[in-house]
Coordinates of C-alpha atoms and ligand atoms in Angstrom, one line a residue:
M1 CA -27.0 8.3 -22.4
S2 CA -29.9 5.9 -22.6
K3 CA -31.6 4.9 -19.4
V4 CA -29.9 2.1 -17.4
D5 CA -32.2 -1.0 -17.3
L6 CA -31.2 -3.2 -14.4
R7 CA -33.4 -6.0 -15.5
S8 CA -31.6 -6.5 -18.8
K9 CA -28.9 -9.2 -19.0
K10 CA -26.9 -7.0 -21.3
T11 CA -26.8 -4.2 -18.8
W12 CA -25.6 -6.5 -16.0
G13 CA -22.8 -7.8 -18.3
A14 CA -21.8 -4.3 -19.2
L15 CA -21.8 -3.3 -15.5
A16 CA -19.7 -6.3 -14.5
L17 CA -17.2 -5.4 -17.2
I18 CA -17.2 -1.8 -16.1
A19 CA -16.8 -2.8 -12.5
A20 CA -13.8 -4.9 -13.2
I21 CA -12.1 -2.1 -15.1
A22 CA -13.1 0.6 -12.7
G23 CA -11.8 -1.4 -9.8
A24 CA -8.4 -1.8 -11.4
M25 CA -8.3 1.8 -12.3
A26 CA -9.5 3.2 -9.0
S27 CA -7.0 1.1 -7.0
A28 CA -4.2 3.1 -8.6
F29 CA -5.5 6.0 -6.5
A30 CA -6.7 4.2 -3.4
W31 CA -4.2 6.0 -1.2
T32 CA -4.8 9.4 -2.5
A33 CA -8.5 9.6 -3.2
G34 CA -9.2 10.0 0.6
W35 CA -7.8 13.5 0.2
L36 CA -10.6 14.5 -2.1
G37 CA -13.6 15.3 -0.1
S38 CA -17.3 15.7 -0.4
R39 CA -17.3 19.5 0.0
T40 CA -14.3 21.3 -1.5
I41 CA -11.0 19.7 -2.5
S42 CA -8.9 22.0 -0.3
Q43 CA -11.1 21.2 2.8
A44 CA -10.7 17.6 2.1
L45 CA -6.9 17.4 2.2
V46 CA -6.8 15.7 5.5
P47 CA -4.2 13.1 6.7
E48 CA -5.0 9.5 6.0
T49 CA -4.9 7.5 9.2
P50 CA -3.4 5.0 9.5
T51 CA -1.3 5.2 6.4
P52 CA -0.8 1.9 4.6
F53 CA 1.9 3.4 2.5
P54 CA 5.7 2.8 2.6
P55 CA 7.3 6.0 3.7
G56 CA 9.2 8.2 1.3
F57 CA 7.3 7.3 -1.8
R58 CA 4.8 9.1 -4.0
R59 CA 1.2 8.3 -2.9
A60 CA 0.3 7.6 -6.6
H61 CA 2.7 6.3 -9.3
G62 CA 5.0 5.2 -6.6
K63 CA 7.2 2.9 -8.8
G64 CA 9.3 5.0 -11.1
M65 CA 12.7 5.8 -12.5
C66 CA 14.4 9.2 -13.1
F67 CA 15.6 10.3 -16.4
T68 CA 17.5 13.3 -17.9
G69 CA 17.8 14.7 -21.3
N70 CA 17.1 17.9 -23.3
F71 CA 14.5 19.6 -25.4
V72 CA 15.0 21.3 -28.8
P73 CA 12.2 23.5 -30.0
E74 CA 10.8 23.9 -33.6
G75 CA 9.8 27.4 -34.6
A76 CA 6.1 26.8 -35.0
A77 CA 5.0 27.3 -31.3
R78 CA 6.9 30.6 -30.9
S79 CA 4.1 32.6 -32.4
L80 CA 1.6 31.1 -29.9
S81 CA 3.5 31.5 -26.6
T82 CA 6.3 33.6 -25.1
A83 CA 7.4 30.6 -23.1
R84 CA 11.2 30.5 -23.2
L85 CA 11.1 26.8 -23.9
F86 CA 10.0 27.6 -27.4
S87 CA 12.8 30.0 -28.2
Q88 CA 15.8 28.7 -26.2
T89 CA 18.1 26.6 -28.4
E90 CA 18.2 23.7 -26.0
T91 CA 16.6 23.1 -22.5
R92 CA 17.7 20.7 -19.9
V93 CA 15.0 18.2 -18.7
V94 CA 14.6 16.2 -15.6
G95 CA 11.9 13.6 -15.8
R96 CA 10.4 10.5 -14.5
F97 CA 8.9 7.3 -15.9
S98 CA 6.3 5.6 -13.7
I99 CA 3.5 3.1 -13.8
G100 CA 0.0 3.9 -12.6
T101 CA -0.2 2.1 -9.3
G102 CA 0.4 3.5 -5.9
N103 CA 2.5 0.6 -4.6
P104 CA 6.2 1.3 -5.3
Y105 CA 6.9 -2.5 -5.2
A106 CA 4.2 -3.5 -7.7
A107 CA 4.9 -5.6 -10.7
D108 CA 5.1 -3.7 -14.0
N109 CA 2.4 -5.8 -15.5
S110 CA -0.1 -4.9 -12.7
T111 CA -1.3 -1.9 -14.7
K112 CA -1.6 -0.8 -18.3
T113 CA -1.0 2.8 -17.3
L114 CA 2.4 4.2 -18.1
S115 CA 3.4 7.8 -17.3
M116 CA 5.9 10.4 -18.0
A117 CA 6.7 13.5 -15.9
L118 CA 8.8 16.4 -17.1
M119 CA 10.5 19.5 -15.6
F120 CA 11.9 22.0 -18.0
S121 CA 14.2 24.6 -16.5
T122 CA 14.9 27.5 -18.9
D123 CA 17.5 30.3 -18.7
D124 CA 15.0 32.9 -17.6
K125 CA 14.7 31.0 -14.3
Q126 CA 11.2 29.7 -15.2
Q127 CA 10.0 26.1 -14.9
W128 CA 7.4 24.1 -16.8
R129 CA 6.3 20.9 -15.1
M130 CA 4.1 18.2 -16.6
A131 CA 2.8 14.8 -15.5
M132 CA 1.2 12.8 -18.3
N133 CA -0.4 9.4 -18.8
N134 CA -0.8 7.1 -21.8
E135 CA -4.5 7.8 -21.8
P136 CA -6.1 10.5 -24.0
Y137 CA -8.8 11.6 -21.5
F138 CA -10.0 11.3 -17.9
A139 CA -12.9 9.2 -16.6
T140 CA -15.0 12.0 -15.1
R141 CA -15.5 15.8 -15.6
D142 CA -14.5 16.6 -12.0
P143 CA -12.6 15.2 -9.0
E144 CA -15.7 14.5 -7.1
G145 CA -16.8 12.1 -9.9
F146 CA -13.5 10.4 -9.7
L147 CA -13.9 9.9 -6.0
A148 CA -17.4 8.6 -6.5
L149 CA -16.2 6.2 -9.1
R150 CA -13.7 4.8 -6.6
K151 CA -16.5 4.4 -4.0
V152 CA -19.0 2.6 -6.3
T153 CA -16.4 0.2 -7.6
A154 CA -15.3 -0.8 -4.1
P155 CA -16.5 -4.3 -3.2
D156 CA -19.8 -4.4 -1.2
A157 CA -19.3 -5.9 2.3
A158 CA -22.1 -8.5 1.8
T159 CA -21.3 -9.8 -1.7
G160 CA -17.6 -9.0 -2.1
K161 CA -18.5 -7.4 -5.5
P162 CA -19.4 -3.8 -6.5
D163 CA -23.1 -3.0 -6.0
P164 CA -24.6 -2.7 -9.5
Q165 CA -27.4 -0.4 -8.3
R166 CA -24.8 2.1 -7.0
L167 CA -22.8 1.8 -10.1
A168 CA -25.9 2.5 -12.2
A169 CA -26.6 5.5 -10.1
F170 CA -23.1 6.7 -10.5
L171 CA -23.3 6.3 -14.3
K172 CA -26.5 8.3 -14.3
A173 CA -24.7 11.2 -12.5
Y174 CA -21.5 10.9 -14.5
P175 CA -22.6 9.5 -17.9
E176 CA -19.2 10.6 -19.4
A177 CA -17.5 7.8 -17.4
E178 CA -19.0 5.1 -19.5
K179 CA -17.0 6.2 -22.5
Y180 CA -13.7 6.0 -20.5
L181 CA -14.5 2.7 -18.9
K182 CA -15.4 1.0 -22.1
W183 CA -12.3 2.3 -23.7
A184 CA -10.2 1.2 -20.7
A185 CA -11.6 -2.3 -20.9
H186 CA -10.1 -2.7 -24.4
K187 CA -7.0 -0.6 -23.9
P188 CA -4.0 -2.5 -25.4
A189 CA -1.2 -3.5 -23.0
P190 CA 1.8 -1.4 -23.8
G191 CA 5.1 -3.3 -24.1
S192 CA 7.5 -0.4 -23.5
F193 CA 7.8 3.2 -22.2
A194 CA 9.8 3.9 -25.4
G195 CA 6.8 3.5 -27.8
A196 CA 4.1 5.0 -25.5
T197 CA 2.3 8.3 -26.2
F198 CA 1.8 10.5 -23.2
Y199 CA -1.1 13.0 -22.9
S200 CA -1.6 16.1 -20.9
I201 CA -5.3 15.3 -20.6
N202 CA -6.0 18.7 -18.9
A203 CA -6.1 21.8 -21.1
F204 CA -3.9 24.9 -20.7
Y205 CA -3.6 28.3 -22.5
L206 CA -0.7 29.5 -24.5
V207 CA -0.3 33.2 -24.3
D208 CA 1.6 35.2 -27.1
A209 CA 3.4 38.5 -26.9
H210 CA 0.2 40.4 -27.4
G211 CA -1.7 38.6 -24.7
N212 CA -3.7 36.4 -27.1
R213 CA -4.7 33.1 -25.5
Q214 CA -5.0 29.8 -27.3
A215 CA -6.4 26.8 -25.5
V216 CA -4.2 23.7 -26.0
R217 CA -3.8 20.1 -24.9
W218 CA -0.6 18.2 -25.8
M219 CA 1.0 14.8 -26.2
M220 CA 4.5 13.4 -26.3
R221 CA 4.5 11.3 -29.4
P222 CA 7.3 8.7 -29.5
H223 CA 9.7 8.0 -32.4
D224 CA 9.9 4.4 -31.3
P225 CA 7.0 2.2 -32.5
F226 CA 4.2 1.2 -30.1
I227 CA 4.5 -2.4 -28.9
S228 CA 1.4 -4.1 -27.8
L229 CA 1.6 -7.2 -25.6
S230 CA -0.8 -10.1 -25.9
E231 CA -2.5 -11.1 -22.6
A232 CA -0.3 -14.2 -22.4
Q233 CA 2.9 -12.0 -22.8
R234 CA 1.6 -9.6 -20.3
Q235 CA 0.8 -12.2 -17.7
T236 CA 4.2 -13.9 -18.0
A237 CA 6.3 -10.7 -18.2
D238 CA 9.0 -10.2 -15.6
R239 CA 7.9 -7.9 -12.8
N240 CA 10.4 -5.2 -13.7
A241 CA 10.3 -5.7 -17.5
M242 CA 9.1 -2.2 -18.3
F243 CA 11.8 -0.4 -16.4
E244 CA 14.6 -2.8 -17.4
G245 CA 13.4 -2.5 -21.0
V246 CA 13.8 1.3 -21.0
S247 CA 17.3 1.0 -19.6
Q248 CA 18.3 -1.6 -22.2
R249 CA 16.8 0.5 -25.0
L250 CA 18.7 3.6 -23.8
A251 CA 22.0 1.7 -23.7
Q252 CA 21.7 1.5 -27.6
K253 CA 20.8 5.2 -28.4
P254 CA 18.7 8.1 -27.0
L255 CA 14.9 8.0 -27.0
Y256 CA 12.9 10.7 -28.7
W257 CA 9.3 12.1 -28.4
D258 CA 7.8 15.0 -30.4
F259 CA 6.0 17.6 -28.2
V260 CA 2.7 17.9 -30.2
L261 CA 0.2 20.7 -29.4
Q262 CA -3.4 20.3 -30.2
L263 CA -5.2 23.6 -30.7
A264 CA -8.8 24.0 -29.5
Q265 CA -11.4 25.7 -31.6
P266 CA -14.0 28.1 -30.1
G267 CA -16.6 26.0 -28.3
D268 CA -14.3 23.1 -27.5
P269 CA -14.6 22.1 -23.8
V270 CA -11.5 23.5 -22.1
D271 CA -12.5 22.8 -18.5
D272 CA -13.6 19.2 -18.9
P273 CA -10.8 16.5 -19.1
S274 CA -13.3 13.7 -19.9
Q275 CA -14.1 15.3 -23.3
P276 CA -11.3 14.9 -25.9
W277 CA -11.3 17.4 -28.7
P278 CA -12.1 16.2 -32.3
N279 CA -9.1 14.5 -34.0
D280 CA -9.2 17.1 -36.8
R281 CA -8.1 19.9 -34.6
K282 CA -4.9 21.5 -35.8
Q283 CA -1.7 20.0 -34.4
I284 CA 1.7 21.6 -34.1
V285 CA 5.0 20.0 -33.4
A286 CA 6.6 22.3 -30.8
G287 CA 9.9 20.5 -30.6
T288 CA 11.6 17.2 -29.7
L289 CA 12.4 15.7 -26.3
E290 CA 15.6 13.7 -26.1
V291 CA 16.0 11.3 -23.2
T292 CA 19.7 10.3 -22.7
Q293 CA 20.0 8.7 -19.3
V294 CA 18.0 6.9 -16.6
E295 CA 18.7 6.6 -12.9
A296 CA 17.1 4.8 -10.0
Q297 CA 14.6 7.1 -8.3
A298 CA 16.0 6.6 -4.8
E299 CA 19.0 8.8 -5.5
G300 CA 18.1 10.3 -8.9
P301 CA 17.3 14.0 -9.6
C302 CA 13.5 13.4 -9.9
R303 CA 13.1 12.1 -6.3
D304 CA 12.6 15.4 -4.7
V305 CA 10.5 17.0 -7.5
N306 CA 6.8 17.7 -7.3
F307 CA 5.7 17.4 -10.9
D308 CA 2.7 19.5 -10.3
P309 CA 1.3 20.3 -13.8
S310 CA 0.0 23.7 -12.7
T311 CA 3.7 24.9 -12.4
V312 CA 3.8 26.7 -15.8
P313 CA 6.1 29.5 -17.0
A314 CA 5.2 32.9 -18.3
G315 CA 3.5 32.4 -21.7
V316 CA 1.4 29.5 -20.4
E317 CA -1.6 29.6 -18.1
V318 CA -3.7 26.9 -16.4
S319 CA -7.3 26.4 -17.4
A320 CA -10.2 26.3 -14.9
D321 CA -10.4 22.5 -15.2
P322 CA -11.4 21.3 -11.7
V323 CA -9.3 18.1 -12.1
L324 CA -6.2 20.1 -12.8
N325 CA -6.9 22.2 -9.8
A326 CA -7.4 19.2 -7.5
R327 CA -4.2 17.6 -8.8
S328 CA -2.2 20.6 -7.5
A329 CA -3.5 20.2 -4.0
A330 CA -3.1 16.4 -3.9
Y331 CA 0.5 16.4 -5.3
S332 CA 1.5 19.0 -2.8
H333 CA 0.1 16.9 0.0
S334 CA 1.9 13.8 -1.2
F335 CA 5.1 15.7 -1.8
S336 CA 5.1 17.2 1.7
R337 CA 4.5 13.8 3.3
R338 CA 7.1 11.9 1.4
E339 CA 9.8 14.6 1.8
R340 CA 9.1 14.8 5.6
E341 CA 9.4 11.0 5.8
I342 CA 12.7 11.1 3.9
G343 CA 13.9 14.0 6.1
Y344 CA 13.2 12.1 9.3
G345 CA 14.9 9.0 8.0
K346 CA 11.7 7.0 7.8
A347 CA 12.3 6.0 4.2
T348 CA 15.8 4.6 4.9
E349 CA 14.5 2.7 7.9
A350 CA 11.7 1.1 5.7
V351 CA 14.3 0.1 3.1
Q352 CA 16.5 -1.5 5.7
M353 CA 13.6 -3.4 7.2
Q354 CA 12.7 -4.7 3.7
E355 CA 16.3 -5.8 3.3
V356 CA 16.3 -7.7 6.6
K357 CA 13.1 -9.5 5.6
Ligands
HEM401 C1 -8.2 14.0 -9.3 C2 -7.3 13.4 -10.1 C3 -5.9 13.1 -9.6 C4 -5.3 12.9 -8.4 C5 -6.0 13.0 -7.0 C6 -3.9 12.6 -8.6 C7 -3.0 12.3 -7.5 C8 -1.7 12.1 -7.7 C9 -0.7 12.1 -6.6 C10 -1.0 12.4 -5.1 C11 0.5 11.9 -7.1 C12 1.9 11.8 -6.4 C13 2.5 13.2 -6.4 C14 3.9 13.3 -5.8 O1 4.1 12.7 -4.7 O2 4.8 14.0 -6.3 C15 0.3 11.8 -8.6 C16 1.3 11.5 -9.5 C17 1.1 11.5 -10.8 N1 -0.1 11.7 -11.5 FE1 -1.8 12.1 -10.7 N2 -3.6 12.6 -9.9 C18 -4.8 12.9 -10.6 C19 -4.9 13.0 -12.0 C20 -4.0 12.7 -12.9 C21 -4.1 12.9 -14.3 C22 -5.4 13.3 -15.0 C23 -2.9 12.5 -14.8 C24 -2.5 12.5 -16.3 C25 -2.6 13.5 -17.1 C26 -2.0 12.2 -13.7 C27 -0.7 11.8 -13.9 C28 0.2 11.6 -12.8 C29 1.6 11.3 -13.0 C30 2.3 11.0 -14.4 C31 2.1 11.2 -11.8 C32 3.6 10.8 -11.4 C33 4.4 12.1 -11.3 C34 5.8 11.9 -10.9 O3 6.5 11.1 -11.6 O4 6.2 12.5 -9.9 N3 -2.7 12.3 -12.6 N4 -1.0 11.9 -8.9

């Protein structure tokens, strides 16, 4: 990246834009980033005190809805992996749609990030869990960078705005973030879950019957068309439009996504989620996901699931991507807390208090 010149007007404009986007993005994780520390991720998983979070909810992507359906494979992926998902005729799926904010009561138009989580349970008693966003890559190469991004985009106490000097220093240390932040600034506002593409972002390995490993990333590619909202449509949308929309759409007929694998070539960065692989890398349709029913998350089958993406079956292995590694620790932390709160009745108390108000 070229050197950042803080005297240039252009640079200040770019930094202001980046700060605005980065602030919005980082707020999605405000409650979780405190668990990522300056030394190692596992050492940093300390309780946040006091907690500003409503009990019983996920500490990120708190607003969501459960769904169920099934997956039907196509033959192509069987030669790459022994995972039963690719050979079983049909596999039951429990999943969750969510939006990318921590606040479970947020308006749907408060973020452009939509998400899909999946848990496949196959007849060999194995599970494959995924948690994907409608973004093709991550802002930084590691979780420390992500934490740093959150810090530098926080408003400065004196000015109420992010400090451009600190932001410039951050971009020097994490130049890859500029690509993501510029992309995020122009990201179209999605109008539905049904037409969104969801990406694994992190890379994994598929392992075949001979032990050969192929690095892959994947996406869930919708059969419904992508709908983009204008800024005016987005601003005036109902606060629950996205979740109501998916229920209404499902009342007509099931929703479908193709499970598309992207195969890395030697030399492609496997452990860096901020670096997408070239578009010409081979893609394989591994099967089709059918979503048939949605249910409120309070009582639905996704509530007590930790969609930790490092839960993979035989025939799939995690990569050494440090963000993937950090996700596992953070999800576990969030899961333990919310289940404990539910177990002690704290979540019910909080809902009752909301109703009284
Ligand atoms: C360092 C990076 C990250 C951190 C610290 C983080 C943290 C978290 C936490 C704490 C949860 C709540 C887990 C629970 O209570 O079950 C969560 C949920 C989620 N995250 Fe992340 N995350 C990170 C990166 C990512 C990435 C790269 C993606 C997309 C590929 C992603 C997608 C999701 C989704 C879809 C959910 C909702 C899962 C569900 O429905 O249960 N996250 N994240």
